[in-house]
Tab-separated table of C-alpha atoms and ligand atoms in Angstrom:
chain	number	residue	atom	x	y	z
A	256	UNK	CA	-11.541	20.236	-7.828
A	257	UNK	CA	-9.219	18.120	-9.788
A	258	UNK	CA	-9.591	17.857	-13.355
A	259	UNK	CA	-7.326	14.906	-13.569
A	260	UNK	CA	-8.626	11.298	-14.242
A	261	UNK	CA	-8.763	8.750	-11.285
A	262	UNK	CA	-7.274	6.220	-13.507
A	263	UNK	CA	-3.517	6.546	-13.962
A	264	UNK	CA	-2.468	5.699	-17.532
A	265	UNK	CA	0.582	3.343	-17.678
A	266	UNK	CA	2.117	5.975	-20.169
A	267	UNK	CA	2.329	8.335	-16.753
A	268	UNK	CA	4.869	5.682	-15.440
A	269	UNK	CA	7.584	6.554	-17.935
A	270	UNK	CA	9.828	9.118	-16.052
A	271	UNK	CA	7.279	9.108	-13.578
A	272	UNK	CA	6.867	11.902	-10.998
A	273	UNK	CA	4.173	12.237	-8.157
A	274	UNK	CA	3.506	15.896	-9.632
A	275	UNK	CA	2.217	14.188	-12.841
A	276	UNK	CA	-0.690	12.539	-11.084
A	277	UNK	CA	-1.423	14.704	-8.198
A	278	UNK	CA	-1.853	18.449	-9.125
A	279	UNK	CA	-1.256	19.389	-5.187
A	280	UNK	CA	1.765	18.530	-3.514
A	281	UNK	CA	0.986	16.731	-0.353
A	282	UNK	CA	2.384	13.707	1.804
A	283	UNK	CA	1.742	10.453	-0.344
A	284	UNK	CA	-0.109	7.208	1.025
A	285	UNK	CA	0.005	4.059	-1.117
A	286	UNK	CA	-2.054	1.029	-0.900
A	287	UNK	CA	-1.047	-1.988	-2.599
A	288	UNK	CA	-3.854	-4.413	-3.608
A	289	UNK	CA	-6.768	-2.397	-2.952
A	290	UNK	CA	-9.404	-4.980	-4.046
A	291	UNK	CA	-12.697	-3.275	-3.957
A	292	UNK	CA	-11.223	-0.365	-1.952
A	293	UNK	CA	-13.256	0.042	0.916
A	294	UNK	CA	-10.177	1.034	3.037
A	295	UNK	CA	-8.757	3.380	0.448
A	296	UNK	CA	-12.078	5.222	0.224
A	297	UNK	CA	-12.361	5.800	4.027
A	298	UNK	CA	-8.810	6.793	4.697
A	299	UNK	CA	-8.996	9.185	1.744
A	300	UNK	CA	-12.057	10.749	2.825
A	301	UNK	CA	-10.774	11.006	6.358
A	302	UNK	CA	-7.432	12.644	5.151
A	303	UNK	CA	-7.993	15.280	2.505
A	304	UNK	CA	-4.472	16.767	3.475
A	305	UNK	CA	-3.148	13.767	2.077
A	306	UNK	CA	-2.730	12.240	-1.655
A	307	UNK	CA	-3.416	8.458	-2.073
A	308	UNK	CA	-2.341	6.153	-4.924
A	309	UNK	CA	-4.073	2.257	-4.952
A	310	UNK	CA	-2.291	-0.188	-6.861
A	311	UNK	CA	-4.799	-3.220	-7.987
A	312	UNK	CA	-3.800	-5.848	-10.423
A	313	UNK	CA	-7.062	-7.503	-10.991
A	314	UNK	CA	-8.856	-5.569	-13.717
A	315	UNK	CA	-12.089	-6.156	-12.530
A	316	UNK	CA	-11.351	-4.694	-8.718
A	317	UNK	CA	-9.318	-1.821	-10.234
A	318	UNK	CA	-12.094	-0.694	-12.540
A	319	UNK	CA	-14.451	-1.160	-9.369
A	320	UNK	CA	-12.200	0.893	-7.370
A	321	UNK	CA	-11.865	3.836	-9.452
A	322	UNK	CA	-15.484	3.907	-10.304
A	323	UNK	CA	-15.953	3.838	-6.456
A	324	UNK	CA	-13.750	6.911	-6.131
A	325	UNK	CA	-15.627	8.734	-8.952
A	326	UNK	CA	-19.134	7.868	-7.333
A	327	UNK	CA	-18.013	9.388	-4.061
A	328	UNK	CA	-16.172	12.056	-5.476
A	329	UNK	CA	-13.014	11.979	-3.972
A	330	UNK	CA	-10.299	13.918	-5.679
A	331	UNK	CA	-7.243	13.156	-3.646
A	332	UNK	CA	-7.162	9.160	-4.740
A	333	UNK	CA	-5.550	7.917	-8.042
A	334	UNK	CA	-5.935	4.173	-9.129
A	335	UNK	CA	-3.183	2.336	-11.062
A	336	UNK	CA	-3.456	-1.140	-12.653
A	337	UNK	CA	-0.258	-2.660	-12.380
A	338	UNK	CA	2.082	-5.135	-10.558
A	339	UNK	CA	2.887	-3.263	-7.309
A	340	UNK	CA	6.200	-5.101	-7.126
A	341	UNK	CA	7.301	-3.714	-10.314
A	342	UNK	CA	6.188	-0.286	-9.242
A	343	UNK	CA	8.302	-0.353	-5.970
A	344	UNK	CA	11.348	-1.799	-7.973
A	345	UNK	CA	11.283	0.272	-11.032
A	346	UNK	CA	9.016	3.304	-10.860
A	347	UNK	CA	8.445	4.696	-7.225
A	348	UNK	CA	10.554	7.661	-6.466
A	349	UNK	CA	12.770	7.064	-3.407
A	350	UNK	CA	11.915	8.531	-0.324
A	351	UNK	CA	8.506	9.620	-1.524
A	352	UNK	CA	5.977	7.620	0.440
A	353	UNK	CA	4.540	8.915	4.033
A	354	UNK	CA	2.419	5.646	4.495
A	355	UNK	CA	2.518	2.172	2.696
A	356	UNK	CA	-0.503	-0.074	3.447
A	357	UNK	CA	-0.630	-3.727	2.597
A	358	UNK	CA	-3.874	-5.502	3.820
A	359	UNK	CA	-4.419	-9.284	3.054
A	360	UNK	CA	-1.970	-9.737	0.436
A	361	UNK	CA	-2.899	-13.071	-1.568
A	362	UNK	CA	-1.032	-15.821	0.865
A	363	UNK	CA	-0.617	-18.214	-1.904
A	364	UNK	CA	-0.889	-21.093	0.720
A	365	UNK	CA	0.625	-23.972	-1.382
A	366	UNK	CA	4.385	-24.295	-0.787
A	367	UNK	CA	5.123	-24.593	-4.637
A	368	UNK	CA	3.193	-21.056	-4.968
A	369	UNK	CA	5.211	-19.346	-2.439
A	370	UNK	CA	7.592	-17.598	-5.007
A	371	UNK	CA	4.422	-15.790	-6.042
A	372	UNK	CA	4.000	-13.872	-2.779
A	373	UNK	CA	4.462	-10.240	-2.827
A	374	UNK	CA	6.669	-10.257	0.254
A	375	UNK	CA	10.093	-11.196	-1.008
A	376	UNK	CA	13.305	-9.571	-0.264
A	377	UNK	CA	13.861	-7.605	-3.244
A	378	UNK	CA	10.385	-6.138	-2.944
A	379	UNK	CA	10.836	-5.168	0.723
A	380	UNK	CA	14.132	-3.462	-0.137
A	381	UNK	CA	12.645	-1.834	-2.864
A	382	UNK	CA	9.429	-0.689	-0.506
A	383	UNK	CA	11.988	0.658	2.173
A	384	UNK	CA	13.703	2.675	-0.563
A	385	UNK	CA	10.485	4.440	-1.478
A	386	UNK	CA	9.425	5.295	2.104
A	387	UNK	CA	10.525	8.825	3.491
A	388	UNK	CA	12.889	8.561	6.547
A	389	UNK	CA	10.345	8.317	9.400
A	390	UNK	CA	7.400	6.972	7.163
A	391	UNK	CA	5.283	4.062	8.133
A	392	UNK	CA	4.444	0.577	6.669
A	393	UNK	CA	1.422	-1.265	7.736
A	394	UNK	CA	0.610	-5.056	6.944
A	395	UNK	CA	-2.295	-7.104	8.006
A	396	UNK	CA	-3.305	-10.529	7.232
A	397	UNK	CA	-5.318	-13.378	8.706
A	398	UNK	CA	-2.670	-16.050	7.514
A	399	UNK	CA	-0.318	-17.275	10.347
A	400	UNK	CA	2.490	-18.818	8.163
A	401	UNK	CA	2.726	-15.943	5.720
A	402	UNK	CA	2.635	-13.355	8.653
A	403	UNK	CA	5.470	-15.272	10.063
A	404	UNK	CA	7.428	-14.632	6.798
A	405	UNK	CA	6.483	-10.902	6.491
A	406	UNK	CA	7.512	-10.336	10.130
A	407	UNK	CA	10.872	-11.995	9.553
A	408	UNK	CA	11.444	-9.723	6.329
A	409	UNK	CA	10.283	-6.626	8.038
A	410	UNK	CA	11.592	-7.024	11.314
A	411	UNK	CA	15.110	-8.128	9.950
A	412	UNK	CA	15.357	-5.154	8.054
A	413	UNK	CA	18.245	-2.876	9.295
A	414	UNK	CA	16.227	0.518	8.228
A	415	UNK	CA	13.026	-0.670	9.821
A	416	UNK	CA	11.618	-0.569	13.335
A	417	UNK	CA	8.596	-1.966	15.133
A	418	UNK	CA	5.944	0.656	16.105
A	419	UNK	CA	2.309	0.142	17.222
A	420	UNK	CA	-0.026	-0.602	14.708
A	421	UNK	CA	-3.099	0.827	17.019
A	422	UNK	CA	-2.628	4.548	15.983
A	423	UNK	CA	-5.518	6.335	14.505
A	424	UNK	CA	-2.975	8.598	12.694
A	425	UNK	CA	-2.066	5.480	10.499
A	426	UNK	CA	-5.376	3.631	9.903
A	427	UNK	CA	-9.054	4.268	10.388
A	428	UNK	CA	-9.649	4.042	14.110
A	429	UNK	CA	-9.141	1.632	16.969
A	430	UNK	CA	-6.790	-0.534	14.903
A	431	UNK	CA	-9.559	-1.570	12.736
A	432	UNK	CA	-8.354	-1.370	8.924
A	433	UNK	CA	-12.031	-2.342	7.731
A	434	UNK	CA	-10.955	-3.588	4.242
A	435	UNK	CA	-13.453	-5.784	2.597
A	436	UNK	CA	-11.554	-8.983	3.488
A	437	UNK	CA	-10.993	-7.764	6.953
A	438	UNK	CA	-15.120	-7.620	7.426
A	439	UNK	CA	-15.286	-10.798	5.742
A	440	UNK	CA	-12.569	-12.743	7.736
A	441	UNK	CA	-13.742	-11.213	11.175
A	442	UNK	CA	-17.296	-12.397	10.462
A	443	UNK	CA	-15.823	-15.934	9.989
A	444	UNK	CA	-13.982	-15.328	13.482
A	445	UNK	CA	-10.368	-15.528	12.007
A	446	UNK	CA	-7.427	-13.852	13.803
A	447	UNK	CA	-6.081	-10.788	12.455
A	448	UNK	CA	-2.112	-10.577	12.276
A	449	UNK	CA	-1.008	-7.009	12.190
A	450	UNK	CA	2.429	-5.158	11.967
A	451	UNK	CA	3.523	-1.618	11.785
A	452	UNK	CA	7.091	-0.740	11.220
A	453	UNK	CA	8.670	2.636	10.639
A	454	UNK	CA	11.790	3.593	8.519
A	455	UNK	CA	14.585	5.198	10.622
A	456	UNK	CA	14.949	8.932	10.311
A	457	UNK	CA	18.447	8.678	10.061
A	458	UNK	CA	18.775	6.157	7.200
A	459	UNK	CA	18.498	8.866	4.544
A	460	UNK	CA	21.217	7.930	1.639
A	461	UNK	CA	22.974	10.379	-0.256
A	462	UNK	CA	21.189	9.627	-3.457
A	463	UNK	CA	17.973	10.107	-1.610
A	464	UNK	CA	18.930	13.140	-0.106
A	465	UNK	CA	20.052	14.654	-3.504
A	466	UNK	CA	17.028	13.591	-5.340
A	467	UNK	CA	14.417	14.500	-2.536
A	468	UNK	CA	10.803	13.702	-3.308
A	469	UNK	CA	10.067	12.634	-6.788
B	280	SAM	C1	-6.728	-10.945	-0.752
B	280	SAM	S1	-7.176	-9.486	-1.713
B	280	SAM	C2	-7.288	-8.077	-0.423
B	280	SAM	C3	-7.882	-7.039	-0.956
B	280	SAM	C4	-8.369	-5.938	0.100
B	280	SAM	N1	-6.744	-5.354	0.536
B	280	SAM	C5	-8.663	-6.308	1.390
B	280	SAM	O1	-8.317	-6.361	2.305
B	280	SAM	O2	-10.089	-6.432	1.282
B	280	SAM	C6	-5.645	-9.236	-2.663
B	280	SAM	C7	-5.467	-8.184	-3.653
B	280	SAM	O3	-4.282	-7.868	-3.869
B	280	SAM	C8	-4.185	-7.792	-5.529
B	280	SAM	N2	-3.009	-8.133	-5.994
B	280	SAM	C9	-2.286	-9.094	-5.616
B	280	SAM	N3	-1.162	-9.256	-6.143
B	280	SAM	C10	-0.594	-7.820	-6.683
B	280	SAM	C11	0.446	-7.190	-7.085
B	280	SAM	N4	1.361	-7.896	-7.492
B	280	SAM	N5	-0.028	-5.926	-7.608
B	280	SAM	C12	-1.013	-5.312	-7.400
B	280	SAM	N6	-2.208	-5.906	-7.037
B	280	SAM	C13	-2.094	-7.341	-6.276
B	280	SAM	C14	-5.140	-8.826	-5.976
B	280	SAM	O4	-5.709	-8.847	-7.231
B	280	SAM	C15	-6.317	-8.696	-4.840
B	280	SAM	O5	-7.478	-7.749	-5.153
């Protein structure tokens, strides 16, 4: 049983290493924007051989998610309240993630708000840097126009290649992610847009090879 708290204090982000928050070294999966963390809970329960970090900006959801993990007694999950873009650009050790999950990122539908979207070139470049060679990145949204932008950024990235989304190794089962928003939107009959990409195995830079897993 882990003695460490589920909620990661912001002070742990100075000179961050994964070892600081996870007592056991295991492949790491990160979910950005967990909301109430229905997906994170089920995925972490299904994969006790992995460590999971959920990042959630909204305090209410962050607290709900951390409490949910406590109630279910999962020991391989940590929750962090911060801006995921900042975490990926500044904190996340290079080549350290096995899977990155982003489900239903806020679409900011008004054109004048598009600059608030998570998926921008600097964020994508930083996230790719955080992926281990061969690691996967999964994205799902019901928003067709945002999906087009996301697809352009990810499929246009030289270090990424498209792979099957429908892989139980990466999600829950049968290509269903089962986040809270997915359940709600499917009930409303909305279409899901899904994309899975993989970082090329041969893209490891000298800097990352020297640093290894953080
Ligand atoms: C539309 S909800 C989706 C929640 C969940 N993934 C689901 O599918 O049910 C988007 C979530 O991302 C969080 N979020 C948005 N921008 C974020 C950021 N920059 N860093 C961390 N969380 C963020 C929001 O607070 C919100 O809880």
